[in-house]
PDB file of C-alpha atoms in Angstrom:
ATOM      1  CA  UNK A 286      -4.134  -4.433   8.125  1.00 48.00           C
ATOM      2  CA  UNK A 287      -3.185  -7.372   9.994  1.00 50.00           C
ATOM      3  CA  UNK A 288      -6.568  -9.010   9.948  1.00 65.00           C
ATOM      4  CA  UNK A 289      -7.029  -8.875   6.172  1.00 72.00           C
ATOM      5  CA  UNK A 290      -4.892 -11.382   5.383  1.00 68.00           C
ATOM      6  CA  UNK A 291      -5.588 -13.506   8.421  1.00 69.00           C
ATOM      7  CA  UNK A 292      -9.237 -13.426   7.126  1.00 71.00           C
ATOM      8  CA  UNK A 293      -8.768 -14.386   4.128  1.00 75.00           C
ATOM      9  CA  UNK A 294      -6.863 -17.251   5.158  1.00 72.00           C
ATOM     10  CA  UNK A 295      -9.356 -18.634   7.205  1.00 71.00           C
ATOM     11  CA  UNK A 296     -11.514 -18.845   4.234  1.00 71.00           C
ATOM     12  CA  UNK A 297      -9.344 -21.805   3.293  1.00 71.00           C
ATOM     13  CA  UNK A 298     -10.442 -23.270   7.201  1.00 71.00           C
ATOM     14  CA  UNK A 299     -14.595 -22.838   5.772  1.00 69.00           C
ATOM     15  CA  UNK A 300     -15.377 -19.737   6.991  1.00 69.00           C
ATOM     16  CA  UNK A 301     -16.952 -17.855   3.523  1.00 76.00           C
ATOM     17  CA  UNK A 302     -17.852 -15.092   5.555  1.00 80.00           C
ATOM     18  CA  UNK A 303     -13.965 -14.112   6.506  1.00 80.00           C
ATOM     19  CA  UNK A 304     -13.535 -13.450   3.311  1.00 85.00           C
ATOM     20  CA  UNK A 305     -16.257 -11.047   2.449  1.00 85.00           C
ATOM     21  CA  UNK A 306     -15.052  -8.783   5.445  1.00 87.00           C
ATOM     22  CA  UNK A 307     -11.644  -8.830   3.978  1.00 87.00           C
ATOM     23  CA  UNK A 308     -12.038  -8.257   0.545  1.00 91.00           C
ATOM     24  CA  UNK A 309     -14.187  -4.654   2.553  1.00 90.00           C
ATOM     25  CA  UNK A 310     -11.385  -4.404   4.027  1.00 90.00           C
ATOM     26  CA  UNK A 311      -8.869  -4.103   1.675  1.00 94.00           C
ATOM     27  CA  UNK A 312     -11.011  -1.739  -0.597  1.00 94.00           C
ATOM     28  CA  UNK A 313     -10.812   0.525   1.997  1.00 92.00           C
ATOM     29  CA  UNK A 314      -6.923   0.238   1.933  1.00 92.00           C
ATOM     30  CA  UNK A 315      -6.418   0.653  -1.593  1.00 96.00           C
ATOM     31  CA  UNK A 316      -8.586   4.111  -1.203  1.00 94.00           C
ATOM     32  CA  UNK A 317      -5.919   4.894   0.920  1.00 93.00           C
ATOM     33  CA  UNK A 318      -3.377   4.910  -2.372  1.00 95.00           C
ATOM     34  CA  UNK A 319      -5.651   7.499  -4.127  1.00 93.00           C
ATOM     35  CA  UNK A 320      -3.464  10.190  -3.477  1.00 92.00           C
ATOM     36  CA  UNK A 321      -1.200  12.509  -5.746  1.00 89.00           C
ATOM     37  CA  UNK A 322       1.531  10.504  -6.095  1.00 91.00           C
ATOM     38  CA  UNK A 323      -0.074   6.969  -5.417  1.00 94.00           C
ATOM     39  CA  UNK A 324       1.166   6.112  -2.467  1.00 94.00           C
ATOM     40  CA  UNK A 325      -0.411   5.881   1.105  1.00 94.00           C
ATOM     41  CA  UNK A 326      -0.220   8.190   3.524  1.00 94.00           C
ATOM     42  CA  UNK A 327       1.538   6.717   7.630  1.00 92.00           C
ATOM     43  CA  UNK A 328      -1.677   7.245   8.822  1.00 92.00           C
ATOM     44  CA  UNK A 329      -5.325   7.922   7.382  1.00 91.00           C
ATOM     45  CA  UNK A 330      -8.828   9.024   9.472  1.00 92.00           C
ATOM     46  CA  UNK A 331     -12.559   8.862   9.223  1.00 91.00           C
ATOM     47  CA  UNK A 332     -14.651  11.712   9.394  1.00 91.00           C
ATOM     48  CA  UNK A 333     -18.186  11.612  10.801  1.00 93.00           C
ATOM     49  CA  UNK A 334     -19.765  10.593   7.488  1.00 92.00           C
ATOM     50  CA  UNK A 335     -16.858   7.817   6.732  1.00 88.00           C
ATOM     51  CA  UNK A 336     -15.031   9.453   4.558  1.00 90.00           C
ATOM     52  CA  UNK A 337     -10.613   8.931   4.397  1.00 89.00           C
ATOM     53  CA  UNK A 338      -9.292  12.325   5.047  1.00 89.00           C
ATOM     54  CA  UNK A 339      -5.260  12.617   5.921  1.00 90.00           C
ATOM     55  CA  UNK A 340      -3.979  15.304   7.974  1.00 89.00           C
ATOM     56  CA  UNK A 341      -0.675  17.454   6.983  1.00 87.00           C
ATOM     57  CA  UNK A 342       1.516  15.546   9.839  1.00 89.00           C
ATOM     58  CA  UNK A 343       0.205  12.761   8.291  1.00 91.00           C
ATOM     59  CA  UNK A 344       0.984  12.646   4.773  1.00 89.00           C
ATOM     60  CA  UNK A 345       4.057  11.244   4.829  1.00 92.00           C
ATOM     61  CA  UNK A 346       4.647   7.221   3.675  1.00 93.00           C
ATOM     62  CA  UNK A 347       7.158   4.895   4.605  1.00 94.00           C
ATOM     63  CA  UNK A 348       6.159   2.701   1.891  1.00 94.00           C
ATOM     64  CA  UNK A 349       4.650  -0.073   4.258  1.00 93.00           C
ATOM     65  CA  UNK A 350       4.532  -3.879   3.688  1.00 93.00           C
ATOM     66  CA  UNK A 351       0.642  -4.497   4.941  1.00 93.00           C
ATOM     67  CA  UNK A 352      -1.348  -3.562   2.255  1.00 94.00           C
ATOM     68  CA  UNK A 353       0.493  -5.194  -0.302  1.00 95.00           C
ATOM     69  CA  UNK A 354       0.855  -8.537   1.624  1.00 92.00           C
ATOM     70  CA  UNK A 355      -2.874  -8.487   2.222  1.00 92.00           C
ATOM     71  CA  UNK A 356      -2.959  -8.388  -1.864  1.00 95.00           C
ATOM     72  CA  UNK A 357      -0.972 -10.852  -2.228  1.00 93.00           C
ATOM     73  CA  UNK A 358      -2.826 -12.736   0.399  1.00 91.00           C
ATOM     74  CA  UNK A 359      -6.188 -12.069  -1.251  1.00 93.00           C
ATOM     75  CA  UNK A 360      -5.233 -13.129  -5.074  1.00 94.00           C
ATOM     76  CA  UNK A 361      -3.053 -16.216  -3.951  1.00 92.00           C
ATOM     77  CA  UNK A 362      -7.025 -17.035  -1.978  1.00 90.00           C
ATOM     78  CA  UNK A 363      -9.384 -16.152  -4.775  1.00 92.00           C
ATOM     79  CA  UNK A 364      -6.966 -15.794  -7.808  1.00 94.00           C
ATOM     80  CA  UNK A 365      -8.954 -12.282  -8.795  1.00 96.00           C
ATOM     81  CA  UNK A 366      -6.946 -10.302 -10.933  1.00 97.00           C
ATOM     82  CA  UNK A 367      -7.833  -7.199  -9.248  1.00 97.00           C
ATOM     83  CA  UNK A 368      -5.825  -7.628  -6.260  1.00 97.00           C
ATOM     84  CA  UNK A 369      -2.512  -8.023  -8.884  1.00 96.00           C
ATOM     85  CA  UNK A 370      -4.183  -4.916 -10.677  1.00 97.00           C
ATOM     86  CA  UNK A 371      -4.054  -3.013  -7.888  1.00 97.00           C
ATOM     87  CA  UNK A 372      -0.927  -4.373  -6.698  1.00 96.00           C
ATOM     88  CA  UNK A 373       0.462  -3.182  -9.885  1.00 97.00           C
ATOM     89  CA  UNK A 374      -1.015  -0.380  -9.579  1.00 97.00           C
ATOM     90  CA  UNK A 375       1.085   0.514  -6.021  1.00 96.00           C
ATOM     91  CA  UNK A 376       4.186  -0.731  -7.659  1.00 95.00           C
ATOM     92  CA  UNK A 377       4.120   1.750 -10.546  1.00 95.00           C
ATOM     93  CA  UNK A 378       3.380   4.236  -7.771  1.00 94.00           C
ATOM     94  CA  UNK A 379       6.440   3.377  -5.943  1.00 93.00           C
ATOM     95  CA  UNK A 380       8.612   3.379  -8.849  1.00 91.00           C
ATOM     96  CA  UNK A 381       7.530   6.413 -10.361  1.00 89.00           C
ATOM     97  CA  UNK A 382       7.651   8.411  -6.795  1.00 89.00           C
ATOM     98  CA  UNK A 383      10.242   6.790  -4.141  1.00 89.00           C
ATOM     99  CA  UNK A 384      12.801   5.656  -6.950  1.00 88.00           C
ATOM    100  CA  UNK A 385      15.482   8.358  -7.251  1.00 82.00           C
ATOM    101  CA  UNK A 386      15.496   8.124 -11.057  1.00 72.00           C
ATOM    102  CA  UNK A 387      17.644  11.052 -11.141  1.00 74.00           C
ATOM    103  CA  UNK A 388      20.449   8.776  -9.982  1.00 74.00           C
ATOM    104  CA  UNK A 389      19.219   4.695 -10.215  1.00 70.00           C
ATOM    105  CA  UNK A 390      21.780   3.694  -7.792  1.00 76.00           C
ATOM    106  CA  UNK A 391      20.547   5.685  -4.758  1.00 80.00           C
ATOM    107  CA  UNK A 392      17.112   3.125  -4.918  1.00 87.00           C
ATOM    108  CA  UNK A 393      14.110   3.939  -3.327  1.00 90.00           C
ATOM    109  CA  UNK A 394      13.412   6.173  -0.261  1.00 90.00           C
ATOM    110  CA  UNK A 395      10.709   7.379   2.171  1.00 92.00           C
ATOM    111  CA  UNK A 396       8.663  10.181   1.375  1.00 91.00           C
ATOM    112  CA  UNK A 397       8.161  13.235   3.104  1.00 89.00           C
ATOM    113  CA  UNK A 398       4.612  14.379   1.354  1.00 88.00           C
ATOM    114  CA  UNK A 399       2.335  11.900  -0.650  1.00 88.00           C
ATOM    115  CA  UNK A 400       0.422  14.981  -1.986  1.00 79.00           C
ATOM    116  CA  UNK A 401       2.730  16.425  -4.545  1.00 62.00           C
ATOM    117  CA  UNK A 402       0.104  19.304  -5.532  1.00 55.00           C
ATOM    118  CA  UNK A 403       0.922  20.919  -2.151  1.00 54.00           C
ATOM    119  CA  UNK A 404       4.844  20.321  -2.929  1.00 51.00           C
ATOM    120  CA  UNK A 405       5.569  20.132  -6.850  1.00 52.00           C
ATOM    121  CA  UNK A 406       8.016  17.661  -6.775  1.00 61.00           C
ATOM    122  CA  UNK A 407       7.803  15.149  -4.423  1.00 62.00           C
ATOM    123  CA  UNK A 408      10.432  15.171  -1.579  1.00 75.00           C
ATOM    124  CA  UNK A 409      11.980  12.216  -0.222  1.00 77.00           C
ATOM    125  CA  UNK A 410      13.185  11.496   3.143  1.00 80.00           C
ATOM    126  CA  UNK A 411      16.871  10.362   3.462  1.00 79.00           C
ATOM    127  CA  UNK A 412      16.062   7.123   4.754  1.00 83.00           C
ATOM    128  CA  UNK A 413      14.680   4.103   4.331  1.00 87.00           C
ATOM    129  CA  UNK A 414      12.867   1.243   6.060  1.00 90.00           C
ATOM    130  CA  UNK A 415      14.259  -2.550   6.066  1.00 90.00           C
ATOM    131  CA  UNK A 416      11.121  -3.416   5.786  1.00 92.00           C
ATOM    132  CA  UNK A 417      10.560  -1.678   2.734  1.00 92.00           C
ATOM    133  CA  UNK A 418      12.856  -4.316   0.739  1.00 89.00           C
ATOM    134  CA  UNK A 419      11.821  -7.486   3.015  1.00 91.00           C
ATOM    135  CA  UNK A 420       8.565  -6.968   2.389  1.00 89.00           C
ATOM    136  CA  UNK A 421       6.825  -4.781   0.658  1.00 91.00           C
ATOM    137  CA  UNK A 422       9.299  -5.403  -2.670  1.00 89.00           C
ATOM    138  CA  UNK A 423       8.773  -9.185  -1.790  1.00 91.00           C
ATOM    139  CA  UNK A 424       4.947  -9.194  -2.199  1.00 90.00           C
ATOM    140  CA  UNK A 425       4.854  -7.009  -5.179  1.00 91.00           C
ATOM    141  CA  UNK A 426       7.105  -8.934  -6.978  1.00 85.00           C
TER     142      UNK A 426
END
């Protein structure tokens, strides 16, 4: 994720081609949110033909900063409302599936499976990253 942002920074340096590879880039990490609940999986594979596919050890999300600073990277660069589209989109995800809205003042947690057809209602992990606040609350808002 990393390089998304730096590429579309160095679009401000001249360099129009940076930010065609990003704005690849960061379709293929929004595909990454197209998941049950909305969120992205900790980690994501290709198969042969370049398809996403997640494995079960794999689909749980700790509600990471990158994507959504790349967004926020990519609309501050080319003021496209999609990025803040999709951006929504991931924050509506998060509230609707980390927020304990059974009791408000628990907050947000880390979720144990993205894929709430295999498990009905979506369990949370009892924790919760720093950088979950720092960041990825930060760029979204």
């Amino acid at each position: 994720m990393l390089p998304t942002r730096h590429l579309a920074l160095g679009t401000l340096r001249g360099t129009s081609w940076h930010l065609d590879l990003a704005e690849s880039v960061i379709r293929t990490c929004v595909e990454m949110y197209h998941t049950t609940t909305g969120l992205a999986p900790e980690i994501i594979k290709f198969d042969t033909k370049g398809r996403l596919f997640i494995s079960p050890s794999d689909e749980f999300s700790l509600l990471r900063p990158e994507t959504v600073e790349s967004l926020f990277v990519l609309w501050r660069v080319t003021h496209k409302d999609k990025y803040r589209a999709w951006s929504w989109d991931i924050f509506s995800a998060v509230e609707r599936s980390a927020r304990h809205n059974d009791n408000p003042e628990w907050g947000y947690s880390s979720l144990d499976n993205i894929d709430n057809s295999v498990a009905p209602k979506t369990k949370r992990k009892d924790s919760l990253e720093s950088f979950f606040i720092a960041e990825t609350l930060k760029y979204l808002y």
